[in-house]
Tab-separated table of C-alpha atoms and ligand atoms in Angstrom:
chain	number	residue	atom	x	y	z
A	1	UNK	CA	-1.090	-4.883	-15.391
A	2	UNK	CA	0.577	-5.046	-18.822
A	3	UNK	CA	3.144	-2.278	-19.255
A	4	UNK	CA	1.616	0.744	-20.887
A	5	UNK	CA	-1.979	-0.295	-20.312
A	6	UNK	CA	-4.222	1.277	-17.709
A	7	UNK	CA	-7.255	-0.979	-17.516
A	8	UNK	CA	-8.589	-0.916	-21.049
A	9	UNK	CA	-6.886	2.433	-21.801
A	10	UNK	CA	-3.412	3.374	-22.983
A	11	UNK	CA	-1.359	1.131	-25.246
A	12	UNK	CA	0.794	1.991	-28.232
A	13	UNK	CA	-1.418	2.751	-31.216
A	14	UNK	CA	1.170	3.970	-33.730
A	15	UNK	CA	2.119	3.389	-37.379
A	16	UNK	CA	4.740	0.728	-38.030
A	17	UNK	CA	7.803	3.032	-38.356
A	18	UNK	CA	7.268	4.285	-34.800
A	19	UNK	CA	7.003	0.855	-33.145
A	20	UNK	CA	10.740	0.198	-32.974
A	21	UNK	CA	11.855	3.625	-31.697
A	22	UNK	CA	9.166	3.599	-29.002
A	23	UNK	CA	10.108	0.122	-27.937
A	24	UNK	CA	13.759	1.255	-27.692
A	25	UNK	CA	12.717	4.264	-25.635
A	26	UNK	CA	10.722	2.015	-23.288
A	27	UNK	CA	13.775	-0.232	-22.864
A	28	UNK	CA	16.025	2.773	-22.227
A	29	UNK	CA	13.612	4.065	-19.607
A	30	UNK	CA	13.301	0.689	-17.891
A	31	UNK	CA	17.067	0.134	-17.826
A	32	UNK	CA	18.638	3.588	-17.502
A	33	UNK	CA	15.776	5.683	-16.145
A	34	UNK	CA	15.190	3.523	-13.106
A	35	UNK	CA	18.894	3.090	-12.226
A	36	UNK	CA	20.272	4.630	-9.057
A	37	UNK	CA	22.839	6.702	-10.940
A	38	UNK	CA	20.137	8.224	-13.132
A	39	UNK	CA	17.804	8.901	-10.215
A	40	UNK	CA	20.600	10.614	-8.268
A	41	UNK	CA	21.451	12.862	-11.237
A	42	UNK	CA	17.747	13.632	-11.763
A	43	UNK	CA	17.310	14.610	-8.100
A	44	UNK	CA	20.379	16.875	-8.280
A	45	UNK	CA	18.978	18.701	-11.302
A	46	UNK	CA	15.559	19.025	-9.683
A	47	UNK	CA	17.181	20.599	-6.642
A	48	UNK	CA	19.848	22.821	-8.175
A	49	UNK	CA	18.303	23.791	-11.490
A	50	UNK	CA	14.555	23.628	-10.943
A	51	UNK	CA	14.465	24.714	-7.278
A	52	UNK	CA	13.022	21.685	-5.475
A	53	UNK	CA	11.650	20.973	-2.987
A	54	UNK	CA	8.843	23.489	-3.446
A	55	UNK	CA	7.070	24.708	-0.285
A	56	UNK	CA	3.708	23.560	1.010
A	57	UNK	CA	1.875	26.754	1.916
A	58	UNK	CA	-0.991	26.967	4.442
A	59	UNK	CA	-3.232	29.693	3.010
A	60	UNK	CA	-4.685	31.146	6.210
A	61	UNK	CA	-6.396	34.161	4.672
A	62	UNK	CA	-8.331	32.066	2.192
A	63	UNK	CA	-9.024	29.456	4.884
A	64	UNK	CA	-10.532	32.177	7.129
A	65	UNK	CA	-13.172	32.847	4.490
A	66	UNK	CA	-14.377	29.248	4.388
A	67	UNK	CA	-14.938	26.343	6.727
A	68	UNK	CA	-11.822	24.491	5.537
A	69	UNK	CA	-8.037	24.729	5.644
A	70	UNK	CA	-6.353	25.180	2.255
A	71	UNK	CA	-2.787	24.026	1.597
A	72	UNK	CA	-1.037	24.849	-1.681
A	73	UNK	CA	1.794	22.862	-3.232
A	74	UNK	CA	3.826	25.671	-4.772
A	75	UNK	CA	4.900	24.345	-8.186
A	76	UNK	CA	4.471	27.940	-9.372
A	77	UNK	CA	7.797	28.704	-7.667
A	78	UNK	CA	9.810	26.348	-9.877
A	79	UNK	CA	12.194	27.585	-12.579
A	80	UNK	CA	10.061	28.560	-15.548
A	81	UNK	CA	7.029	29.114	-13.323
A	82	UNK	CA	5.336	25.721	-13.611
A	83	UNK	CA	5.669	21.970	-13.019
A	84	UNK	CA	6.666	21.336	-16.654
A	85	UNK	CA	10.400	21.555	-15.872
A	86	UNK	CA	10.229	18.330	-13.751
A	87	UNK	CA	9.314	16.237	-16.788
A	88	UNK	CA	11.599	18.098	-19.209
A	89	UNK	CA	14.634	17.527	-16.964
A	90	UNK	CA	13.832	13.822	-16.676
A	91	UNK	CA	13.388	13.253	-20.394
A	92	UNK	CA	16.368	15.383	-21.456
A	93	UNK	CA	18.588	13.509	-19.010
A	94	UNK	CA	17.338	10.174	-20.346
A	95	UNK	CA	17.838	11.333	-23.955
A	96	UNK	CA	21.452	12.291	-23.216
A	97	UNK	CA	22.158	8.992	-21.458
A	98	UNK	CA	20.583	7.101	-24.376
A	99	UNK	CA	22.978	8.850	-26.777
A	100	UNK	CA	20.539	11.270	-28.429
A	101	UNK	CA	21.830	14.660	-29.583
A	102	UNK	CA	18.631	16.374	-30.538
A	103	UNK	CA	15.291	17.219	-28.906
A	104	UNK	CA	12.025	17.959	-30.651
A	105	UNK	CA	8.698	18.932	-29.115
A	106	UNK	CA	5.385	20.369	-30.127
A	107	UNK	CA	3.818	23.237	-28.268
A	108	UNK	CA	0.456	24.985	-28.285
A	109	UNK	CA	0.663	28.266	-26.387
A	110	UNK	CA	4.422	27.812	-25.932
A	111	UNK	CA	4.759	26.783	-22.277
A	112	UNK	CA	6.018	23.272	-23.010
A	113	UNK	CA	8.187	24.546	-25.877
A	114	UNK	CA	9.781	27.035	-23.496
A	115	UNK	CA	10.500	24.363	-20.867
A	116	UNK	CA	11.981	22.137	-23.580
A	117	UNK	CA	14.176	25.001	-24.827
A	118	UNK	CA	15.499	25.433	-21.266
A	119	UNK	CA	16.666	21.831	-20.963
A	120	UNK	CA	17.953	21.847	-24.546
A	121	UNK	CA	20.229	24.743	-23.562
A	122	UNK	CA	21.153	23.130	-20.247
A	123	UNK	CA	22.222	19.814	-21.762
A	124	UNK	CA	23.662	21.276	-24.990
A	125	UNK	CA	21.135	19.482	-27.201
A	126	UNK	CA	20.046	20.792	-30.582
A	127	UNK	CA	16.373	21.705	-30.068
A	128	UNK	CA	13.542	22.186	-32.551
A	129	UNK	CA	10.043	23.186	-31.491
A	130	UNK	CA	7.001	22.730	-33.714
A	131	UNK	CA	4.254	25.263	-33.177
A	132	UNK	CA	1.166	25.984	-35.272
A	133	UNK	CA	1.606	29.308	-37.051
A	134	UNK	CA	-1.649	30.606	-35.570
A	135	UNK	CA	-0.447	29.806	-32.051
A	136	UNK	CA	2.993	31.305	-32.728
A	137	UNK	CA	1.430	34.565	-33.887
A	138	UNK	CA	-0.613	34.818	-30.691
A	139	UNK	CA	2.385	33.953	-28.471
A	140	UNK	CA	5.214	36.140	-29.768
A	141	UNK	CA	6.903	36.396	-26.355
A	142	UNK	CA	7.175	32.625	-25.955
A	143	UNK	CA	8.537	32.295	-29.501
A	144	UNK	CA	11.152	34.889	-28.578
A	145	UNK	CA	12.007	33.117	-25.301
A	146	UNK	CA	12.522	29.810	-27.103
A	147	UNK	CA	14.770	31.406	-29.730
A	148	UNK	CA	16.726	33.293	-27.068
A	149	UNK	CA	17.582	29.965	-25.446
A	150	UNK	CA	18.843	28.645	-28.749
A	151	UNK	CA	15.876	26.584	-29.952
A	152	UNK	CA	14.702	26.627	-33.530
A	153	UNK	CA	10.969	27.384	-33.715
A	154	UNK	CA	9.313	25.824	-36.721
A	155	UNK	CA	6.003	27.544	-37.485
A	156	UNK	CA	3.670	24.925	-38.951
A	157	UNK	CA	1.354	26.216	-41.676
A	158	UNK	CA	-0.341	23.005	-42.816
A	159	UNK	CA	-3.951	22.094	-41.970
A	160	UNK	CA	-5.467	24.421	-39.406
A	161	UNK	CA	-1.979	25.620	-38.309
A	162	UNK	CA	-2.751	24.582	-34.706
A	163	UNK	CA	-1.563	22.087	-32.086
A	164	UNK	CA	-2.724	18.931	-33.919
A	165	UNK	CA	-0.768	19.993	-37.031
A	166	UNK	CA	2.327	20.674	-34.926
A	167	UNK	CA	2.040	17.124	-33.481
A	168	UNK	CA	1.905	15.671	-37.024
A	169	UNK	CA	4.972	17.668	-38.093
A	170	UNK	CA	6.926	16.585	-35.008
A	171	UNK	CA	6.033	12.909	-35.596
A	172	UNK	CA	7.289	13.131	-39.185
A	173	UNK	CA	10.528	14.654	-37.927
A	174	UNK	CA	10.892	11.790	-35.436
A	175	UNK	CA	10.399	9.115	-38.103
A	176	UNK	CA	13.012	10.790	-40.323
A	177	UNK	CA	15.594	11.423	-37.563
A	178	UNK	CA	14.970	8.685	-35.056
A	179	UNK	CA	18.645	7.720	-34.716
A	180	UNK	CA	19.718	10.931	-32.992
A	181	UNK	CA	16.412	12.537	-31.906
A	182	UNK	CA	14.214	12.319	-28.802
A	183	UNK	CA	10.603	13.526	-28.963
A	184	UNK	CA	10.009	15.227	-25.621
A	185	UNK	CA	6.298	14.705	-24.928
A	186	UNK	CA	4.870	17.298	-22.544
A	187	UNK	CA	2.244	15.421	-20.552
A	188	UNK	CA	1.098	11.944	-19.477
A	189	UNK	CA	-0.259	11.345	-22.985
A	190	UNK	CA	0.696	9.540	-26.184
A	191	UNK	CA	1.854	5.940	-26.742
A	192	UNK	CA	3.724	3.865	-24.149
A	193	UNK	CA	6.145	4.613	-22.479
A	194	UNK	CA	5.202	8.316	-22.246
A	195	UNK	CA	2.195	8.158	-19.882
A	196	UNK	CA	4.041	6.132	-17.206
A	197	UNK	CA	7.413	7.824	-17.748
A	198	UNK	CA	6.034	11.363	-17.465
A	199	UNK	CA	3.979	10.319	-14.420
A	200	UNK	CA	7.120	8.999	-12.736
A	201	UNK	CA	9.057	12.205	-13.478
A	202	UNK	CA	6.208	14.304	-12.049
A	203	UNK	CA	5.515	12.057	-9.048
A	204	UNK	CA	7.989	14.104	-6.995
A	205	UNK	CA	5.126	16.613	-6.556
A	206	UNK	CA	2.920	14.206	-4.605
A	207	UNK	CA	5.811	12.562	-2.768
A	208	UNK	CA	6.937	15.891	-1.374
A	209	UNK	CA	3.429	17.160	-0.696
A	210	UNK	CA	2.330	14.015	1.161
A	211	UNK	CA	5.367	14.113	3.435
A	212	UNK	CA	5.165	17.876	3.984
A	213	UNK	CA	1.480	17.646	4.830
A	214	UNK	CA	2.070	14.868	7.353
A	215	UNK	CA	5.001	16.686	8.956
A	216	UNK	CA	2.846	19.788	9.315
A	217	UNK	CA	-0.457	18.310	10.508
A	218	UNK	CA	0.294	14.733	11.556
A	219	UNK	CA	-2.346	13.546	9.099
A	220	UNK	CA	-3.159	13.275	5.434
A	221	UNK	CA	-5.431	15.796	3.684
A	222	UNK	CA	-9.145	14.996	3.365
A	223	UNK	CA	-9.019	15.983	-0.305
A	224	UNK	CA	-6.378	16.647	-2.974
A	225	UNK	CA	-7.184	18.695	-6.072
A	226	UNK	CA	-5.366	19.371	-9.354
A	227	UNK	CA	-6.259	20.730	-12.774
A	228	UNK	CA	-6.208	18.379	-15.761
A	229	UNK	CA	-5.095	19.277	-19.274
A	230	UNK	CA	-3.120	16.293	-20.529
A	231	UNK	CA	-3.001	15.393	-16.864
A	232	UNK	CA	0.675	15.476	-15.830
A	233	UNK	CA	0.559	17.759	-12.785
A	234	UNK	CA	-2.536	15.899	-11.560
A	235	UNK	CA	-0.900	12.457	-11.996
A	236	UNK	CA	2.200	13.836	-10.279
A	237	UNK	CA	0.056	14.740	-7.261
A	238	UNK	CA	-2.337	11.756	-7.267
A	239	UNK	CA	0.313	9.052	-7.632
A	240	UNK	CA	1.419	9.395	-3.991
A	241	UNK	CA	-2.168	9.207	-2.684
A	242	UNK	CA	-3.600	6.499	-4.933
A	243	UNK	CA	-3.669	3.896	-2.123
A	244	UNK	CA	-4.771	6.343	0.597
A	245	UNK	CA	-8.482	5.612	0.419
A	246	UNK	CA	-9.290	8.295	2.986
A	247	UNK	CA	-7.957	11.007	0.655
A	248	UNK	CA	-10.589	12.031	-1.892
A	249	UNK	CA	-9.021	12.998	-5.220
A	250	UNK	CA	-10.440	15.601	-7.594
A	251	UNK	CA	-9.441	16.548	-11.137
A	252	UNK	CA	-10.639	19.902	-12.512
A	253	UNK	CA	-11.007	19.997	-16.286
A	254	UNK	CA	-11.390	23.002	-18.539
A	255	UNK	CA	-15.159	23.434	-18.633
A	256	UNK	CA	-15.004	26.361	-21.045
A	257	UNK	CA	-18.403	27.953	-21.382
A	258	UNK	CA	-19.932	25.026	-19.475
A	259	UNK	CA	-19.964	21.235	-19.919
A	260	UNK	CA	-23.373	21.389	-21.607
A	261	UNK	CA	-22.124	23.857	-24.216
A	262	UNK	CA	-20.322	22.881	-27.424
A	263	UNK	CA	-17.102	24.653	-26.356
A	264	UNK	CA	-15.129	22.988	-23.571
A	265	UNK	CA	-12.003	20.917	-22.837
A	266	UNK	CA	-13.439	18.211	-20.568
A	267	UNK	CA	-12.874	14.738	-22.109
A	268	UNK	CA	-13.200	12.954	-18.744
A	269	UNK	CA	-16.419	14.498	-17.522
A	270	UNK	CA	-18.030	15.018	-20.948
A	271	UNK	CA	-16.151	12.920	-23.550
A	272	UNK	CA	-16.184	9.494	-25.222
A	273	UNK	CA	-13.703	6.598	-25.602
A	274	UNK	CA	-11.460	6.717	-28.681
A	275	UNK	CA	-7.892	6.452	-29.973
A	276	UNK	CA	-5.943	9.709	-30.310
A	277	UNK	CA	-2.205	10.517	-30.522
A	278	UNK	CA	-1.174	6.878	-30.122
A	279	UNK	CA	-3.264	5.979	-27.043
A	280	UNK	CA	-6.742	4.767	-26.214
A	281	UNK	CA	-8.351	7.218	-23.841
A	282	UNK	CA	-11.210	9.674	-23.312
A	283	UNK	CA	-11.543	12.300	-26.030
A	284	UNK	CA	-13.729	15.231	-26.784
A	285	UNK	CA	-16.569	14.414	-29.173
A	286	UNK	CA	-16.450	15.650	-32.784
A	287	UNK	CA	-19.286	18.146	-32.378
A	288	UNK	CA	-17.465	20.007	-29.588
A	289	UNK	CA	-14.924	22.776	-30.150
A	290	UNK	CA	-11.972	22.314	-27.781
A	291	UNK	CA	-11.925	25.474	-25.716
A	292	UNK	CA	-10.724	26.734	-22.346
A	293	UNK	CA	-9.749	30.196	-21.134
A	294	UNK	CA	-6.407	28.590	-20.200
A	295	UNK	CA	-4.311	27.396	-23.143
A	296	UNK	CA	-2.712	24.624	-21.052
A	297	UNK	CA	-6.047	22.826	-20.621
A	298	UNK	CA	-6.955	23.140	-24.312
A	299	UNK	CA	-6.240	19.535	-25.332
A	300	UNK	CA	-8.773	17.169	-26.975
A	301	UNK	CA	-7.538	14.028	-25.145
A	302	UNK	CA	-6.243	13.179	-21.677
A	303	UNK	CA	-3.749	10.766	-20.145
A	304	UNK	CA	-5.007	7.145	-20.219
A	305	UNK	CA	-4.351	6.567	-16.513
A	306	UNK	CA	-6.881	9.309	-15.739
A	307	UNK	CA	-9.394	7.507	-17.978
A	308	UNK	CA	-8.799	4.436	-15.817
A	309	UNK	CA	-9.102	6.373	-12.537
A	310	UNK	CA	-12.385	7.790	-13.789
A	311	UNK	CA	-13.750	4.367	-14.639
A	312	UNK	CA	-12.640	2.924	-11.299
A	313	UNK	CA	-14.157	5.882	-9.485
A	314	UNK	CA	-10.836	6.586	-7.681
A	315	UNK	CA	-10.808	10.214	-8.850
A	316	UNK	CA	-13.782	12.534	-9.424
A	317	UNK	CA	-13.314	14.607	-12.552
A	318	UNK	CA	-15.398	17.716	-12.937
A	319	UNK	CA	-15.548	20.517	-15.457
A	320	UNK	CA	-14.833	23.994	-14.086
A	321	UNK	CA	-16.100	26.834	-16.265
A	322	UNK	CA	-13.960	29.729	-17.507
A	323	UNK	CA	-16.024	32.017	-15.310
A	324	UNK	CA	-15.429	30.034	-12.106
A	325	UNK	CA	-11.709	29.745	-12.867
A	326	UNK	CA	-11.387	33.495	-13.429
A	327	UNK	CA	-13.189	34.206	-10.133
A	328	UNK	CA	-10.768	31.889	-8.278
A	329	UNK	CA	-7.801	33.499	-10.068
A	330	UNK	CA	-8.901	36.826	-8.685
A	331	UNK	CA	-9.777	35.571	-5.220
A	332	UNK	CA	-6.398	33.899	-4.619
A	333	UNK	CA	-4.601	37.005	-5.918
A	334	UNK	CA	-6.552	39.281	-3.555
A	335	UNK	CA	-6.496	37.120	-0.432
A	336	UNK	CA	-2.976	35.681	-0.548
A	337	UNK	CA	-0.971	37.820	-2.978
A	338	UNK	CA	-0.419	34.756	-5.138
A	339	UNK	CA	-1.406	35.006	-8.803
A	340	UNK	CA	-2.076	31.464	-10.030
A	341	UNK	CA	-1.878	30.314	-13.647
A	342	UNK	CA	-5.328	30.199	-15.242
A	343	UNK	CA	-4.900	26.415	-15.513
A	344	UNK	CA	-4.220	26.117	-11.775
A	345	UNK	CA	-7.149	28.465	-11.077
A	346	UNK	CA	-9.472	25.635	-12.155
A	347	UNK	CA	-8.121	23.559	-9.251
A	348	UNK	CA	-8.469	26.513	-6.868
A	349	UNK	CA	-12.091	26.973	-7.976
A	350	UNK	CA	-12.848	23.286	-7.394
A	351	UNK	CA	-11.207	23.453	-3.943
A	352	UNK	CA	-13.302	26.473	-2.980
A	353	UNK	CA	-16.426	24.629	-4.102
A	354	UNK	CA	-15.445	21.636	-1.934
A	355	UNK	CA	-14.973	23.964	1.030
A	356	UNK	CA	-18.437	25.411	0.440
A	357	UNK	CA	-19.927	21.908	0.286
A	358	UNK	CA	-18.442	21.322	3.747
A	359	UNK	CA	-17.412	17.650	3.480
A	360	UNK	CA	-13.643	18.190	3.779
A	361	UNK	CA	-11.757	19.987	6.547
A	362	UNK	CA	-8.328	20.021	4.901
A	363	UNK	CA	-7.826	20.491	1.160
A	364	UNK	CA	-4.504	20.156	-0.659
A	365	UNK	CA	-4.335	22.002	-3.988
A	366	UNK	CA	-1.597	21.661	-6.571
A	367	UNK	CA	-0.699	25.159	-7.733
A	368	UNK	CA	0.764	23.945	-11.026
A	369	UNK	CA	2.011	27.333	-12.236
A	370	UNK	CA	2.128	31.101	-11.784
A	371	UNK	CA	-0.129	33.517	-13.589
A	372	UNK	CA	2.352	36.025	-15.009
A	373	UNK	CA	1.849	34.585	-18.491
A	374	UNK	CA	-1.910	35.222	-18.200
A	375	UNK	CA	-1.874	38.975	-17.562
A	376	UNK	CA	-3.134	39.901	-21.033
A	377	UNK	CA	-6.094	37.544	-20.778
A	378	UNK	CA	-6.856	38.744	-17.260
A	379	UNK	CA	-6.621	42.399	-18.261
A	380	UNK	CA	-9.307	41.810	-20.893
A	381	UNK	CA	-11.626	40.275	-18.282
A	382	UNK	CA	-11.206	42.544	-15.258
A	383	UNK	CA	-11.860	46.233	-15.058
A	384	UNK	CA	-10.662	48.116	-11.967
A	385	UNK	CA	-12.167	51.534	-12.745
B	401	LIG	C1	0.785	22.977	-19.167
B	401	LIG	C2	0.124	23.333	-17.878
B	401	LIG	C3	-0.955	22.596	-17.348
B	401	LIG	C4	-1.615	21.449	-18.062
B	401	LIG	O1	-0.824	20.321	-18.254
B	401	LIG	P1	-0.985	18.994	-17.411
B	401	LIG	O2	-0.214	17.995	-18.176
B	401	LIG	O3	-2.456	18.664	-17.349
B	401	LIG	O4	-0.452	19.246	-16.060
B	401	LIG	C5	-1.457	22.956	-16.104
B	401	LIG	N1	-0.956	24.013	-15.414
B	401	LIG	C6	0.062	24.750	-15.904
B	401	LIG	C7	0.563	25.892	-15.109
B	401	LIG	C8	0.635	24.445	-17.147
B	401	LIG	O5	1.638	25.206	-17.612
């Protein structure tokens, strides 16, 4: 397969000034990123800074309620509370080795901006985060966290003052400062080399989980489930199982108010083919408002490799509604004392549905993050009186 293409998806659909810097980044990744010295340094940072390996947890209480055994890959226990740090460490390390002195990133709710600010501080890189002013106003705590770690937060007021406008502002910054700046993309999206590079940095999730599962049970799981926003935690899990035909793979998208409504975040199960943010992939149609109860799934596109997996039928992608995700969020909290991120709750909901359908005895779920950041949203939904 041509580098950067996933079947008919992917590619590098960018304006001329970005061609050269992206081609240099791809070369740097192929030469430096795959070297033994780089991989050893990356593994050290994953272990000492991020807290890897994360446990594989057999959730017996939840399993007792259903006719299936649930196993959770605990990415929620990583530094920062989610899988995002895996990718940020990899890219920041590559940026340093490639001689860059500055990181930029865009962020919606602030989770990726916060993870980028962490590695900016760790590696002593000047860091600037672009965030739509509307998002920044709703996420004051994340703005504060980023500033506390030394990042500059640039509140973008143009256009609709949202994520798409922050992406545009960051791209302009990159074109103007390409000599010393690395654009730290937060998921398996965008032009080549980002989708394959971010997948590789996140693939430690599936590598660990596959080995831990086999050590524990002597077998592989019947099903593996992850939530899909841009798709990085899901690719990180699926990559290790792609050739294990006996393992059914499931991606849970943000179904919002339901896939038949005009408010959802499900480009794989209810989208169309198009070019967005430098890649050909599945996108949400124009007449749909991108919406999910979890900010991390609120993205109009999806990684091109997922678009390929969908077409090949290797992974089943299904939309999980806000309501189902909130019910799973509550059920995992009550049964196991683990509060999942609302994003991850979509995967938990899908796993519970699989258990109810009865076709899988063992189900591996990627718990991509913890739910502490979602307390305000949850408090609006649940009433304990
Ligand atoms: C950002 C985020 C996601 C969505 O991003 P992917 O690239 O699809 O993994 C999912 N879960 C959590 C906890 C997140 O913070």
